[in-house]
Amino acid sequence: MILDREKDASANYGKLRQFVAAVIVNLLAVSYGLTCGWPSPLIPQLRRSDTPVGDSPITEDGASWIGALLCLGGLSMAPFSGSLVERFGHKRFGYAACLPMLVSWLVAIFATSHACLFVSRFLGGMGGAMCIFLVPSYVSEISSEEIRGALGSLLVFAINIGILLAFATGPFMPYKAFGVFSMAFPLVFMLTFYFMPETPVYLVRKRRIDEAGRSLMFLKGNNKVLVDQELSRLQTQITDSEHPDAKVRFLDLFRDRATFKGMIIAFGLLGGQQLCGIFAMISYAETIFKMSGSSLSPDHAAIIIGAIQVFGSYLSTVLMERAGRRLLVLVSCGGMSVCHFTVSAFCYLQKSEQDVSAISWLPVTALSFYMIAYCLGMGPAPFVVASEIFRVNFASYANTLCMIFLWIMAFLVIKTFGPLMGVIGIENCFVLLGIFCAGSFAFSYVMMPETKGRKREDIVEELAGNAGGLRACYDEMTYVKDKNVSGKDFIAAEQV
C-alpha cells in the first residue's frame, strides 16, 4: 500500500510538471492571440482621420488585408514547420517561432504607413503558424493519456486569453504601448522554455536514448519504474514503425490506410473550424456588433465576447477528458448552428423594419452562446484530435498538410467574409455559417472516432480497420489477472 501511494504521488507530481510545461509553451499561443485580436480595436482607429499610422484613413480593402495577411503569413510558413521540427526538435523550433513574433511587433510599433502594418501582420502569421504547429505536437508528446486532452485544449484557451487582452487593452492603451506590452509574452516564453525538456518521442526517434530518459524523468516525476516502462514502450513503437529513419514521401501519406483516413478526419474538423466563422468573427467583432444592432458600445461588446470565449475554453479544458472529444464537437456544432440561425432571424426582422426593441438583447446573447459552443468543442478539439490520430513516423508530415489546409481555409474565410457580407447581407451570412456548422455536425457524427484516454497505437489501429491494438490491451490485462500478480506488477502492466 505504501509503495502504491508513492507511485501515485510521483505520477501526480509528473502530471504537475507536464501541466507546467504545457502552460509555458502556451505563452506563445497567448502572444498569437494578441495578434489575432489586434485588428478589432485597431481597424476603427485606422479609419479615423487622426489615424495613428499613415497620413490617411485605411480603406475597406486595406482593412480586410489586415486580417488576410495574417493567414498568408501562416500559409507561407506551414509547409516548412514539420520538416524543421523533425530536423531541429521542438525546443529550437519554439525559440525560432519567437523571432517573427517579436519582429512583427517591432515593425508595428515603428510603422509609418499601412504597408508597414501589412508586413507586421504577415510576420505575425508566420509566428502564428509555427505556434499552432508546435504547441499541439509538443503537448501531445509530453502528456500522459489521462490528461492529454485537457492539456491539448489549453492551446485555444491561451489564444482566447490573448484575444481578450487585445480587446480589453487595445482601445484604451496608446498605440505603441500596446505593441510593447504584446512583446512581453514571447520574451517570457524564451526565458522559461529553456528549462523545459525536449519531447521523449522526438529523442527516441533520433536514437538519443539517454536524453529521452532524462526527459521522461522530468515528466514522470523521477519515477524510475514509470520511466523505464515508457521508454521501452516508445522504443518498441518506433522500432515497429516501417523504416522509422527513412524519409516519408508525399504519396506514403495516402498509401497508409490509417494515415489517409486520419487526414480526412483532420481536414474535415479543421475545415469545419474555419467555416463556422470564428476567424471572421474575431477580426470583425466590433463591426458585427454594430451592424447587428447591439445596444452595447462596440468596445464593451468585444470585451464581453472575449471574456465569454475564455470561459468557454475553461469549460473545454475541464470537460475534454470527462465528456470526450466527440461529444463536445457534436454539442459545439449543433449549438453554433442554432446561434447563427437565431441571429439571422433577428437581422431579418430588423431589416424588415419590425419592432425589435423587446429582443434587442438577442444578438449579443446568441453570439455569446456561440462563443461558448465554439470554445467548448470546435475550437480545441480539431488540434487535439489531429495530434493524436497519426502514426509517429507520419505525424509531422501529415500535420504539415493539415496546417497548410487550415491556413488556406482561414485566408479564404477572412478575405471573403467582409465583401460577402456587403453583397448578400449580414443576415444571409449567418444563415450560410449555420449551414456550415450543421454540415460539420454530420461529418463529425459519421467520421470522428473518440480518442479520449487512448494510446496513439490503439487509435491508429482503429483507423486502419484493425482491432489488434485493443485486443492486445485486453489480452495483457487478462494475463495479469489470471496470473494473480502483485499489486505492484498489476500497476506496471496497466502502464504498458
PDB file of N, CA and C in Angstrom, residues 184-222:
ATOM      1  N   ALA A 184       6.008  41.291 -24.553  1.00  0.00           N
ATOM      2  CA  ALA A 184       6.452  40.666 -23.302  1.00  0.00           C
ATOM      3  C   ALA A 184       6.247  39.155 -23.312  1.00  0.00           C
ATOM      4  N   PHE A 185       5.198  38.673 -23.965  1.00  0.00           N
ATOM      5  CA  PHE A 185       4.859  37.251 -23.868  1.00  0.00           C
ATOM      6  C   PHE A 185       5.867  36.355 -24.588  1.00  0.00           C
ATOM      7  N   PRO A 186       6.268  36.645 -25.819  1.00  0.00           N
ATOM      8  CA  PRO A 186       7.320  35.794 -26.415  1.00  0.00           C
ATOM      9  C   PRO A 186       8.643  35.890 -25.671  1.00  0.00           C
ATOM     10  N   LEU A 187       8.936  37.043 -25.064  1.00  0.00           N
ATOM     11  CA  LEU A 187      10.176  37.168 -24.302  1.00  0.00           C
ATOM     12  C   LEU A 187      10.140  36.295 -23.050  1.00  0.00           C
ATOM     13  N   VAL A 188       9.015  36.295 -22.338  1.00  0.00           N
ATOM     14  CA  VAL A 188       8.877  35.432 -21.155  1.00  0.00           C
ATOM     15  C   VAL A 188       8.935  33.969 -21.565  1.00  0.00           C
ATOM     16  N   PHE A 189       8.329  33.631 -22.710  1.00  0.00           N
ATOM     17  CA  PHE A 189       8.402  32.258 -23.205  1.00  0.00           C
ATOM     18  C   PHE A 189       9.847  31.830 -23.420  1.00  0.00           C
ATOM     19  N   MET A 190      10.653  32.672 -24.038  1.00  0.00           N
ATOM     20  CA  MET A 190      12.043  32.315 -24.311  1.00  0.00           C
ATOM     21  C   MET A 190      12.819  32.053 -23.019  1.00  0.00           C
ATOM     22  N   LEU A 191      12.526  32.828 -21.985  1.00  0.00           N
ATOM     23  CA  LEU A 191      13.237  32.662 -20.709  1.00  0.00           C
ATOM     24  C   LEU A 191      12.826  31.377 -19.994  1.00  0.00           C
ATOM     25  N   THR A 192      11.554  31.025 -20.034  1.00  0.00           N
ATOM     26  CA  THR A 192      11.052  29.878 -19.260  1.00  0.00           C
ATOM     27  C   THR A 192      11.140  28.558 -20.014  1.00  0.00           C
ATOM     28  N   PHE A 193      10.998  28.595 -21.341  1.00  0.00           N
ATOM     29  CA  PHE A 193      11.021  27.355 -22.127  1.00  0.00           C
ATOM     30  C   PHE A 193      12.397  26.699 -22.092  1.00  0.00           C
ATOM     31  N   TYR A 194      13.408  27.478 -21.767  1.00  0.00           N
ATOM     32  CA  TYR A 194      14.772  26.947 -21.668  1.00  0.00           C
ATOM     33  C   TYR A 194      14.844  25.800 -20.660  1.00  0.00           C
ATOM     34  N   PHE A 195      14.033  25.862 -19.612  1.00  0.00           N
ATOM     35  CA  PHE A 195      14.091  24.873 -18.530  1.00  0.00           C
ATOM     36  C   PHE A 195      13.203  23.656 -18.799  1.00  0.00           C
ATOM     37  N   MET A 196      12.464  23.647 -19.899  1.00  0.00           N
ATOM     38  CA  MET A 196      11.586  22.529 -20.219  1.00  0.00           C
ATOM     39  C   MET A 196      12.325  21.508 -21.093  1.00  0.00           C
ATOM     40  N   PRO A 197      11.950  20.224 -21.005  1.00  0.00           N
ATOM     41  CA  PRO A 197      12.662  19.190 -21.772  1.00  0.00           C
ATOM     42  C   PRO A 197      12.180  19.097 -23.212  1.00  0.00           C
ATOM     43  N   GLU A 198      13.039  18.530 -24.069  1.00  0.00           N
ATOM     44  CA  GLU A 198      12.606  18.109 -25.396  1.00  0.00           C
ATOM     45  C   GLU A 198      11.677  16.913 -25.220  1.00  0.00           C
ATOM     46  N   THR A 199      10.793  16.673 -26.192  1.00  0.00           N
ATOM     47  CA  THR A 199       9.848  15.570 -26.045  1.00  0.00           C
ATOM     48  C   THR A 199      10.572  14.222 -26.148  1.00  0.00           C
ATOM     49  N   PRO A 200      10.213  13.255 -25.299  1.00  0.00           N
ATOM     50  CA  PRO A 200      10.869  11.940 -25.374  1.00  0.00           C
ATOM     51  C   PRO A 200      10.606  11.224 -26.692  1.00  0.00           C
ATOM     52  N   VAL A 201       9.449  11.462 -27.307  1.00  0.00           N
ATOM     53  CA  VAL A 201       9.149  10.822 -28.589  1.00  0.00           C
ATOM     54  C   VAL A 201      10.167  11.257 -29.644  1.00  0.00           C
ATOM     55  N   TYR A 202      10.436  12.541 -29.716  1.00  0.00           N
ATOM     56  CA  TYR A 202      11.416  13.050 -30.684  1.00  0.00           C
ATOM     57  C   TYR A 202      12.802  12.484 -30.397  1.00  0.00           C
ATOM     58  N   LEU A 203      13.190  12.446 -29.131  1.00  0.00           N
ATOM     59  CA  LEU A 203      14.535  11.978 -28.776  1.00  0.00           C
ATOM     60  C   LEU A 203      14.714  10.493 -29.085  1.00  0.00           C
ATOM     61  N   VAL A 204      13.697   9.693 -28.847  1.00  0.00           N
ATOM     62  CA  VAL A 204      13.786   8.274 -29.173  1.00  0.00           C
ATOM     63  C   VAL A 204      13.866   8.088 -30.684  1.00  0.00           C
ATOM     64  N   ARG A 205      13.092   8.880 -31.425  1.00  0.00           N
ATOM     65  CA  ARG A 205      13.151   8.794 -32.891  1.00  0.00           C
ATOM     66  C   ARG A 205      14.549   9.116 -33.412  1.00  0.00           C
ATOM     67  N   LYS A 206      15.239   9.997 -32.735  1.00  0.00           N
ATOM     68  CA  LYS A 206      16.591  10.374 -33.142  1.00  0.00           C
ATOM     69  C   LYS A 206      17.656   9.509 -32.468  1.00  0.00           C
ATOM     70  N   ARG A 207      17.240   8.448 -31.778  1.00  0.00           N
ATOM     71  CA  ARG A 207      18.127   7.493 -31.114  1.00  0.00           C
ATOM     72  C   ARG A 207      18.973   8.150 -30.006  1.00  0.00           C
ATOM     73  N   ARG A 208      18.454   9.209 -29.418  1.00  0.00           N
ATOM     74  CA  ARG A 208      19.125   9.865 -28.289  1.00  0.00           C
ATOM     75  C   ARG A 208      18.486   9.349 -27.002  1.00  0.00           C
ATOM     76  N   ILE A 209      18.762   8.085 -26.702  1.00  0.00           N
ATOM     77  CA  ILE A 209      18.047   7.364 -25.652  1.00  0.00           C
ATOM     78  C   ILE A 209      18.339   7.932 -24.267  1.00  0.00           C
ATOM     79  N   ASP A 210      19.595   8.265 -24.001  1.00  0.00           N
ATOM     80  CA  ASP A 210      19.926   8.818 -22.683  1.00  0.00           C
ATOM     81  C   ASP A 210      19.183  10.128 -22.429  1.00  0.00           C
ATOM     82  N   GLU A 211      19.132  10.984 -23.449  1.00  0.00           N
ATOM     83  CA  GLU A 211      18.401  12.250 -23.309  1.00  0.00           C
ATOM     84  C   GLU A 211      16.904  11.995 -23.144  1.00  0.00           C
ATOM     85  N   ALA A 212      16.387  11.002 -23.847  1.00  0.00           N
ATOM     86  CA  ALA A 212      14.972  10.657 -23.698  1.00  0.00           C
ATOM     87  C   ALA A 212      14.681  10.199 -22.278  1.00  0.00           C
ATOM     88  N   GLY A 213      15.592   9.438 -21.698  1.00  0.00           N
ATOM     89  CA  GLY A 213      15.414   9.006 -20.309  1.00  0.00           C
ATOM     90  C   GLY A 213      15.381  10.178 -19.348  1.00  0.00           C
ATOM     91  N   ARG A 214      16.269  11.157 -19.559  1.00  0.00           N
ATOM     92  CA  ARG A 214      16.275  12.331 -18.684  1.00  0.00           C
ATOM     93  C   ARG A 214      14.996  13.153 -18.857  1.00  0.00           C
ATOM     94  N   SER A 215      14.524  13.253 -20.098  1.00  0.00           N
ATOM     95  CA  SER A 215      13.262  13.957 -20.348  1.00  0.00           C
ATOM     96  C   SER A 215      12.105  13.276 -19.627  1.00  0.00           C
ATOM     97  N   LEU A 216      12.059  11.948 -19.700  1.00  0.00           N
ATOM     98  CA  LEU A 216      10.995  11.199 -19.031  1.00  0.00           C
ATOM     99  C   LEU A 216      11.108  11.293 -17.514  1.00  0.00           C
ATOM    100  N   MET A 217      12.321  11.358 -16.980  1.00  0.00           N
ATOM    101  CA  MET A 217      12.483  11.521 -15.535  1.00  0.00           C
ATOM    102  C   MET A 217      11.822  12.814 -15.067  1.00  0.00           C
ATOM    103  N   PHE A 218      11.962  13.869 -15.857  1.00  0.00           N
ATOM    104  CA  PHE A 218      11.306  15.133 -15.516  1.00  0.00           C
ATOM    105  C   PHE A 218       9.789  15.003 -15.623  1.00  0.00           C
ATOM    106  N   LEU A 219       9.317  14.383 -16.721  1.00  0.00           N
ATOM    107  CA  LEU A 219       7.879  14.331 -16.998  1.00  0.00           C
ATOM    108  C   LEU A 219       7.148  13.290 -16.169  1.00  0.00           C
ATOM    109  N   LYS A 220       7.849  12.302 -15.633  1.00  0.00           N
ATOM    110  CA  LYS A 220       7.225  11.239 -14.834  1.00  0.00           C
ATOM    111  C   LYS A 220       7.506  11.397 -13.345  1.00  0.00           C
ATOM    112  N   GLY A 221       7.952  12.564 -12.926  1.00  0.00           N
ATOM    113  CA  GLY A 221       8.145  12.801 -11.508  1.00  0.00           C
ATOM    114  C   GLY A 221       9.268  11.997 -10.897  1.00  0.00           C
ATOM    115  N   ASN A 222      10.343  11.726 -11.678  1.00  0.00           N
ATOM    116  CA  ASN A 222      11.524  10.988 -11.199  1.00  0.00           C
ATOM    117  C   ASN A 222      11.201   9.560 -10.773  1.00  0.00           C
TER     118      ASN A 222
END
